Coordinates of C-alpha atoms in Angstrom, one line a residue:
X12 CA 196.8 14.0 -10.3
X13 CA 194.5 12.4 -12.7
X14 CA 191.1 13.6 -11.7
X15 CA 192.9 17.1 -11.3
X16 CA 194.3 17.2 -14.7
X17 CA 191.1 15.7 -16.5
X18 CA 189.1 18.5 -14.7
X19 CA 191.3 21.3 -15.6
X20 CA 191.9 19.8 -19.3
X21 CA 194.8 20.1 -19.3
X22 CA 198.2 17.0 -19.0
X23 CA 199.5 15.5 -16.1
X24 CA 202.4 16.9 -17.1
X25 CA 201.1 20.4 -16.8
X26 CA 199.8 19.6 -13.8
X27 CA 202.8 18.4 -12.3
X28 CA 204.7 21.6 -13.8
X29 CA 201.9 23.8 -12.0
X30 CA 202.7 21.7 -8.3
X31 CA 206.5 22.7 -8.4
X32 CA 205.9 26.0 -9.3
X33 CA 207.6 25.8 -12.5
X34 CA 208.3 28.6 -14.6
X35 CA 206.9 28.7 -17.8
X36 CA 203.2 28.0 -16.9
X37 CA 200.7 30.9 -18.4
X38 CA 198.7 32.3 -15.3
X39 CA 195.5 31.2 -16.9
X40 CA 197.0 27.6 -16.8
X41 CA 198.3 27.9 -13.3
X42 CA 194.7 29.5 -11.7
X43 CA 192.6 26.7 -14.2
X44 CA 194.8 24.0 -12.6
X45 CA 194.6 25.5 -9.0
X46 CA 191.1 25.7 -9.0
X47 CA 190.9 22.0 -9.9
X48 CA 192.8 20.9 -7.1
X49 CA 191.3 23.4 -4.4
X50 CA 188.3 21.9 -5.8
X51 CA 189.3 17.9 -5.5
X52 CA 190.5 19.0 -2.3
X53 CA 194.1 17.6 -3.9
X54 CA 197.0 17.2 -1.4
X55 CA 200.2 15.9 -2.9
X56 CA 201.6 13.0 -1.7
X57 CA 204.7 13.5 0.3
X58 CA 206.0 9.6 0.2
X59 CA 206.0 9.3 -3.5
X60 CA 207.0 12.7 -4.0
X61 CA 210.5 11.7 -2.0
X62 CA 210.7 8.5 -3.7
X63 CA 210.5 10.3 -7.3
X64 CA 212.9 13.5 -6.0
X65 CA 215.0 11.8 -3.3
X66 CA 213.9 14.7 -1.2
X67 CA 211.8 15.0 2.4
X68 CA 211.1 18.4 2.3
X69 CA 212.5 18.1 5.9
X70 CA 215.0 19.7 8.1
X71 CA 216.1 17.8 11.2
X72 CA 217.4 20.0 14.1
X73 CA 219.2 18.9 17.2
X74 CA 218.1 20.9 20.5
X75 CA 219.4 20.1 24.1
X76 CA 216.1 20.7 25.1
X77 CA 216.4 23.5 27.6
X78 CA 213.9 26.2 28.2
X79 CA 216.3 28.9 28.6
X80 CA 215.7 31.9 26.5
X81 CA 218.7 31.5 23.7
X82 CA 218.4 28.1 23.1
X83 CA 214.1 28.4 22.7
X84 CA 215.1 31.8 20.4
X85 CA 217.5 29.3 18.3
X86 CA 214.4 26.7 17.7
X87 CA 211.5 29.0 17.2
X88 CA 213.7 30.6 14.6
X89 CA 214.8 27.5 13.0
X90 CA 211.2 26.7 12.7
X91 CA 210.0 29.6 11.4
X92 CA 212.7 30.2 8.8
X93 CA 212.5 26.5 7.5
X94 CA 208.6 26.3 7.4
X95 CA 208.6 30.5 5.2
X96 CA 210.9 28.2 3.3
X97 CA 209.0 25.2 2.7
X98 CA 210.3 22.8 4.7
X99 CA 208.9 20.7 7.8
X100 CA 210.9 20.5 10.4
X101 CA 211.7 17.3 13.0
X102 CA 213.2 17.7 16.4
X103 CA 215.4 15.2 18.5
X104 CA 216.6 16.2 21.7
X105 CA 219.9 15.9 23.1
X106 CA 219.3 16.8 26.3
X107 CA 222.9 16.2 28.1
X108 CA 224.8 17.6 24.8
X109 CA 227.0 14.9 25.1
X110 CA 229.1 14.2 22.2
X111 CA 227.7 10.3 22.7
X112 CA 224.4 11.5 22.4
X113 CA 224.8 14.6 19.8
X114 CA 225.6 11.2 17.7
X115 CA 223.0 9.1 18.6
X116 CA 220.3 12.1 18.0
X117 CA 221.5 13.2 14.7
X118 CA 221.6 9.2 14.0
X119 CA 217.9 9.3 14.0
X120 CA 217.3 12.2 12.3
X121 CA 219.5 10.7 9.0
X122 CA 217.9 7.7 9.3
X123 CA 214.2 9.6 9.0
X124 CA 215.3 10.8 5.7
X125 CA 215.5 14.0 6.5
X126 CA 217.7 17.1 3.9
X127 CA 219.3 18.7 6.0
X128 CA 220.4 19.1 9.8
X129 CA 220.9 22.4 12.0
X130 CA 222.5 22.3 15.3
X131 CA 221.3 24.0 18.4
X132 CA 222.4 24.9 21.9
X133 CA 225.9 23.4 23.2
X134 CA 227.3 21.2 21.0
X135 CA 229.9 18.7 22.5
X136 CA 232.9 18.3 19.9
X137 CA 234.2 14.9 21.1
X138 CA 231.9 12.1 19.2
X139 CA 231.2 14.5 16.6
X140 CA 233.1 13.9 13.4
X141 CA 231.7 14.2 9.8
X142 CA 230.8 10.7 8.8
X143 CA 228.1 10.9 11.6
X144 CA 226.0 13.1 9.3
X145 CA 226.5 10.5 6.6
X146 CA 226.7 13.1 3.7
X147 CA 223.3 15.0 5.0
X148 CA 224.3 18.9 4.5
X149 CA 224.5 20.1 8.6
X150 CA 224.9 23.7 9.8
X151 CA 225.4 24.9 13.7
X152 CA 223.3 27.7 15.6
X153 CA 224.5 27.5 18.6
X154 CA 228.4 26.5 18.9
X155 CA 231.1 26.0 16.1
X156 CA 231.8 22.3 15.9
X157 CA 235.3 22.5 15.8
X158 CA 235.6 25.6 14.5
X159 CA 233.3 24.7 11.8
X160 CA 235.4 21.8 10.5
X161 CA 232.9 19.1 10.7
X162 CA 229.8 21.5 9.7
X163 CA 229.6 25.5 8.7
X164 CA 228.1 27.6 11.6
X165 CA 226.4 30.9 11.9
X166 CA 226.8 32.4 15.4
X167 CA 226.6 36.0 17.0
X168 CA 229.8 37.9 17.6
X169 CA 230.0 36.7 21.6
X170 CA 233.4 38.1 21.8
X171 CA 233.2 41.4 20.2
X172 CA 229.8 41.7 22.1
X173 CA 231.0 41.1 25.8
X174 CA 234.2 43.6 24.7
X175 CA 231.8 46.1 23.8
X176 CA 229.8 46.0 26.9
X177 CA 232.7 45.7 29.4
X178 CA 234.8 48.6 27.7
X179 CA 231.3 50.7 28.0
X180 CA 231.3 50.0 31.6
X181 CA 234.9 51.3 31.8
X182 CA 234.1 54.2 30.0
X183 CA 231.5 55.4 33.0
X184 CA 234.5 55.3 35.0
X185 CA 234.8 52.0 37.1
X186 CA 238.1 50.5 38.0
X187 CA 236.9 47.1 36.6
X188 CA 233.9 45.0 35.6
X189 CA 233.3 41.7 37.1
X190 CA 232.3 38.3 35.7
X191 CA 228.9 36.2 36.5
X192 CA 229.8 33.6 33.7
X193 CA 228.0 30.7 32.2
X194 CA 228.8 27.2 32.1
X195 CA 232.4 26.4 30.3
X196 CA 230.4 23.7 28.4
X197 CA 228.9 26.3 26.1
X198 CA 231.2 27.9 23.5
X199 CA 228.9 31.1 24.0
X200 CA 230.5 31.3 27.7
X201 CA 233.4 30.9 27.0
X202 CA 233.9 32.9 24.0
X203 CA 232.0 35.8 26.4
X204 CA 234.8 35.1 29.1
X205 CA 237.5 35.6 26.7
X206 CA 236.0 38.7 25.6
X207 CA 235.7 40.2 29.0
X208 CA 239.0 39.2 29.5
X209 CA 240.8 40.7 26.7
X210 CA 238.6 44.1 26.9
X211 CA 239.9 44.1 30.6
X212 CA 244.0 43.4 29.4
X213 CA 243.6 46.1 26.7
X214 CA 242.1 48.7 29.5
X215 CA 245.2 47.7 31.7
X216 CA 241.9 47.1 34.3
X217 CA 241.9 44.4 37.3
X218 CA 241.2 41.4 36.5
X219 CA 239.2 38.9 39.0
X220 CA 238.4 35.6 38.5
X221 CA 234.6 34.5 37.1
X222 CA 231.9 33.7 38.9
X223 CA 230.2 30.4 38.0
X224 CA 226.8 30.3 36.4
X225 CA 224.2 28.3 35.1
X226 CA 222.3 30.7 33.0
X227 CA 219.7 31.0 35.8
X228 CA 218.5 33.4 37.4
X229 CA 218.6 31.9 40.5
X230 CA 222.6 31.5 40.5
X231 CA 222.9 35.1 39.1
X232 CA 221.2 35.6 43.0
X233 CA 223.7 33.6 44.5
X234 CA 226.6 35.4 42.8
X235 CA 225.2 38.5 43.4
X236 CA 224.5 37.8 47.3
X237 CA 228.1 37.3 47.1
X238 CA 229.5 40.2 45.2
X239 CA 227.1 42.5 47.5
X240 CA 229.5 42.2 50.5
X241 CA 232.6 43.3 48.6
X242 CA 232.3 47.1 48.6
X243 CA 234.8 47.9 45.7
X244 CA 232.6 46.3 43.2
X245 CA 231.0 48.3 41.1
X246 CA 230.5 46.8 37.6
X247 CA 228.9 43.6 37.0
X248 CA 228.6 41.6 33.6
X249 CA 226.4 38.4 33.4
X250 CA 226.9 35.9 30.5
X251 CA 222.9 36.4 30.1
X252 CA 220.1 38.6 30.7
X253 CA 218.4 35.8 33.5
X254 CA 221.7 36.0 35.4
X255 CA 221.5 39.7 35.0
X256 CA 218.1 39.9 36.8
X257 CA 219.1 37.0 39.4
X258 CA 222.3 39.8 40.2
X259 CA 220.1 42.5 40.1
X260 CA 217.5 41.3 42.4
X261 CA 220.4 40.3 45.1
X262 CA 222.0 43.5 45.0
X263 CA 218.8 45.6 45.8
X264 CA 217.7 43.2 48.7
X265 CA 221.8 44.4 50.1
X266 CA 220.9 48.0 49.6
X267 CA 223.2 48.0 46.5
X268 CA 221.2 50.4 44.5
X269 CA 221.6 50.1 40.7
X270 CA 222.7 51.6 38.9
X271 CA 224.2 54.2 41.6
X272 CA 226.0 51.6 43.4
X273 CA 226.8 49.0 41.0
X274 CA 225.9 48.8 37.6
X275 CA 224.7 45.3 35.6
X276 CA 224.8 44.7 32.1
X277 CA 223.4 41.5 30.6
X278 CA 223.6 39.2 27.3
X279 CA 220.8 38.3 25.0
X280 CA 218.3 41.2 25.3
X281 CA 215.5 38.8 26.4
X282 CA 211.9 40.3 25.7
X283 CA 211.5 40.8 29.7
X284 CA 214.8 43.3 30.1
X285 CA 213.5 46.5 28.8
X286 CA 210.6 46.4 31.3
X287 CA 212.1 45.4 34.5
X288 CA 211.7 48.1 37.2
X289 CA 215.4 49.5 36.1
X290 CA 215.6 48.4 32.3
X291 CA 218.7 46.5 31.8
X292 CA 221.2 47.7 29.7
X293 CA 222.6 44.6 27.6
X294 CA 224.2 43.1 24.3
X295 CA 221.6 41.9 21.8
X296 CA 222.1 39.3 19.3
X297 CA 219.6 38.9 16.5
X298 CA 218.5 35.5 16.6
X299 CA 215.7 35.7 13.2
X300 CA 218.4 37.2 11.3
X301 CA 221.2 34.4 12.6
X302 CA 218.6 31.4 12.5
X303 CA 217.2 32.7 8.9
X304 CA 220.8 33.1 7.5
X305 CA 221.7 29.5 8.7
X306 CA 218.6 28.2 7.4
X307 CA 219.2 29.5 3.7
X308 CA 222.5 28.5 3.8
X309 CA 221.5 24.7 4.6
X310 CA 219.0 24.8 2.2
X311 CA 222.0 26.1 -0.5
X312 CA 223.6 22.9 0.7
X313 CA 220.8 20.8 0.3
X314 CA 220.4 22.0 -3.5
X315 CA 223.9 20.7 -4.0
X316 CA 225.3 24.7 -4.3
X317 CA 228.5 26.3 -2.6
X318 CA 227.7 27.9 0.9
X319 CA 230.2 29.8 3.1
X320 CA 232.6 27.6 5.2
X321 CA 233.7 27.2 8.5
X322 CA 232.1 30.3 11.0
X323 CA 230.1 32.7 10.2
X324 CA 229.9 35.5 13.3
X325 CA 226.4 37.8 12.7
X326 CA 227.0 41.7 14.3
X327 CA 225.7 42.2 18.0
X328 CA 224.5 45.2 19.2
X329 CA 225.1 47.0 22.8
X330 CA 221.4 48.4 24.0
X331 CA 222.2 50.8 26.7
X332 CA 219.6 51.4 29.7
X333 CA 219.0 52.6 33.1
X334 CA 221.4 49.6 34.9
X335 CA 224.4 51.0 33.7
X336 CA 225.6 54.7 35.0
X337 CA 228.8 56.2 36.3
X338 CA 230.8 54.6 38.9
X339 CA 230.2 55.9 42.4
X340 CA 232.6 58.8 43.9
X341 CA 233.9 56.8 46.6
X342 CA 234.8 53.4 46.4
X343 CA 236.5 51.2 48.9
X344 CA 239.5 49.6 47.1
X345 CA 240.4 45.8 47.6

C-alpha cells in the first residue's frame, strides 16, 4: 500500500479510502490510484484485512451434497449471489443431514472465520439449536429450521404450489390426483403432501395414500409401473420433475398414453421438462430470485442491520404443458 500510494502521490490513507470504495474520493483520485495498483500488480491482503475489520469476506454454506436438481439449483445460486456480492464462499457437506452432523459441519465453518452461514437441502431440526452457530448471522434455503426459530429462512411456497397444480388437475375433470411423494425427511415433501392433501379435502375429491419417493427418477418408474395397472387413475402428481419423468416413462412402456390416459405434473421446472417428447406441465420455483434474496438478507445480518424473521415463502408459479389434459370419458372406478 506503500509503493501504491508513493506512485500515485497521493496518502495511504487515500489509498486505503480508494480500496473500500469509499465515498468521497474525486474520480481523478480513484482512476490515479487504480492505475497505481493495476500497475504494482497490488492485491490486497485478505489476512490482515480480517485482522483489522474482524471480517472474512466469506460466507460458509452447508450442502447435503446430493446431485439432484433442487439442492445443485440452491448452491449454484448461493454461489453466484454471494460472489456479485463480494463475498467467497466455503462449502462443508453434510451428506446424511443429520442433525449430529448439520452440527459438526457448521462447527467447522465458524471455526474458519467465516460471516455468515446459509443452509441448504434438508435440514434435520434435532441437534440444531442456536448456540451451534455461536453468534455467526445463519439463514436456510432449503427447509425452515424450526420454523425459523433458530435461523430466518427463505423458501418457495411448496404448499400453495402443490395446491395449485392438483386443483388444476381437478379442473380438467379427473375424480382425483394421486401422490408420487418425496422422502418425509425433507420439509419440501412434506409440506407438498400437505398441500395435495388439503387441495384434495377442499375439492371433496378421493383421497389415496402417497406413494414413496426418493426424488429419482428411477423410483418415479417404480411408482408409475405400479399406478399403470390401476385403470381408475388418471392424474398423477410427483414431488419433482425427475419423478415426473421416471412416472412418465413407466406409463408409456404400459400403453398409458399421456396425457390422454393419465396426466403427470411435476415440481421444480428442471431445465430438461420443457423438452421432453411431451413437455411436462409443472410448478416452478425461482431459485436465483430465492437464493439472491437469502443472500442479501444474510449479508444485512452480517452488517449488524435488522432482517425479516422467521420464514419467508417466495411465489411459485404453475407452467402448464402438453402432460396435463382432460380426464378420459371412461374410466373404470375403484
Amino acid at each position: 500500500m506503500t509503493d501504491v500510494a508513493r506512485l500515485a502521490g497521493v496518502s495511504q490513507k487515500t489509498v486505503s479510502r480508494v480500496i473500500n470504495d469509499a465515498p468521497n474520493v474525486r474520480e481523478s483520485v480513484r482512476e490515479k490510484v487504480n492505475a497505481a495498483i493495476e500497475s504494482l500488480g497490488y492485491r490486497p491482503n485478505s489476512a490482515a484485512r480480517a485482522l483489522v475489520t474482524q471480517r472474512t469476506s466469506v460466507i460458509g454454506i452447508v450442502t447435503a451434497g446430493t446431485a439432484l436438481f433442487g439442492p445443485s439449483a440452491q448452491l449454484f445460486g448461493v454461489e453466484h449471489a454471494a460472489s456479485a456480492a463480494g463475498y467467497a464462499v466455503v462449502i462443508v457437506s453434510a451428506a446424511e443431514g443429520s442433525g449430529e452432523e448439520m452440527a459438526r459441519a457448521i462447527d467447522r465453518l465458524v471455526s474458519q472465520g467465516v460471516d455468515g452461514i446459509v443452509l441448504t437441502g434438508p435440514v434435520a431440526v434435532e441437534g440444531i439449536a442456536a448456540q451451534v452457530f455461536r453468534g455467526i448471522p445463519a439463514i436456510s434455503v432449503g427447509d425452515p429450521v424450526a420454523d425459523g426459530v433458530v435461523c430466518p429462512a427463505v423458501v418457495a411456497d411448496q404448499r400453495g404450489g402443490v395446491m395449485r397444480a392438483t386443483e388444476h388437475l381437478l379442473s380438467l375433470g379427473h375424480r382425483t390426483v394421486w401422490h408420487v411423494a418425496g422422502p418425509v425427511a425433507w420439509h419440501a415433501a412434506t409440506d407438498r403432501i400437505e398441500g395435495w392433501r388439503d387441495a384434495l379435502r377442499e375439492a371433496g375429491a378421493p383421497i389415496h395414500e402417497p406413494i414413496a419417493g426418493d426424488w429419482t427418477a428411477r423410483s418415479g418408474y417404480r411408482a408409475g409401473l405400479e399406478l399403470a395397472e390401476r385403470p381408475d387413475v388418471t392424474a398423477v402428481l410427483a414431488a419433482n420433475d425427475q419423478m415426473a419423468i421416471g412416472l412418465m416413462r413407466a406409463f408409456s412402456e404400459k400403453g398409458r398414453s399421456i396425457p390422454g390416459d393419465v396426466s403427470v405434473v411435476g415440481f421444480d421446472d428442471a431445465p430438461d421438462s420443457e423438452f421432453l417428447m411431451v413437455p411436462l406441465t409443472t410448478v416452478r420455483q425461482d431459485f436465483t430470485a430465492i437464493t439472491s434474496r437469502a443472500v442479501t438478507e444474510l449479508i444485512r445480518a452480517i452488517n449488524g442491520e435488522q432482517i425479516t424473521p422467521g420464514v419467508t415463502q417466495m411465489p411459485v408459479d404453475l407452467v402448464i404443458r402438453a402432460s396435463s389434459g382432460p380426464a378420459p370419458t371412461r374410466v373404470a372406478q375403484s
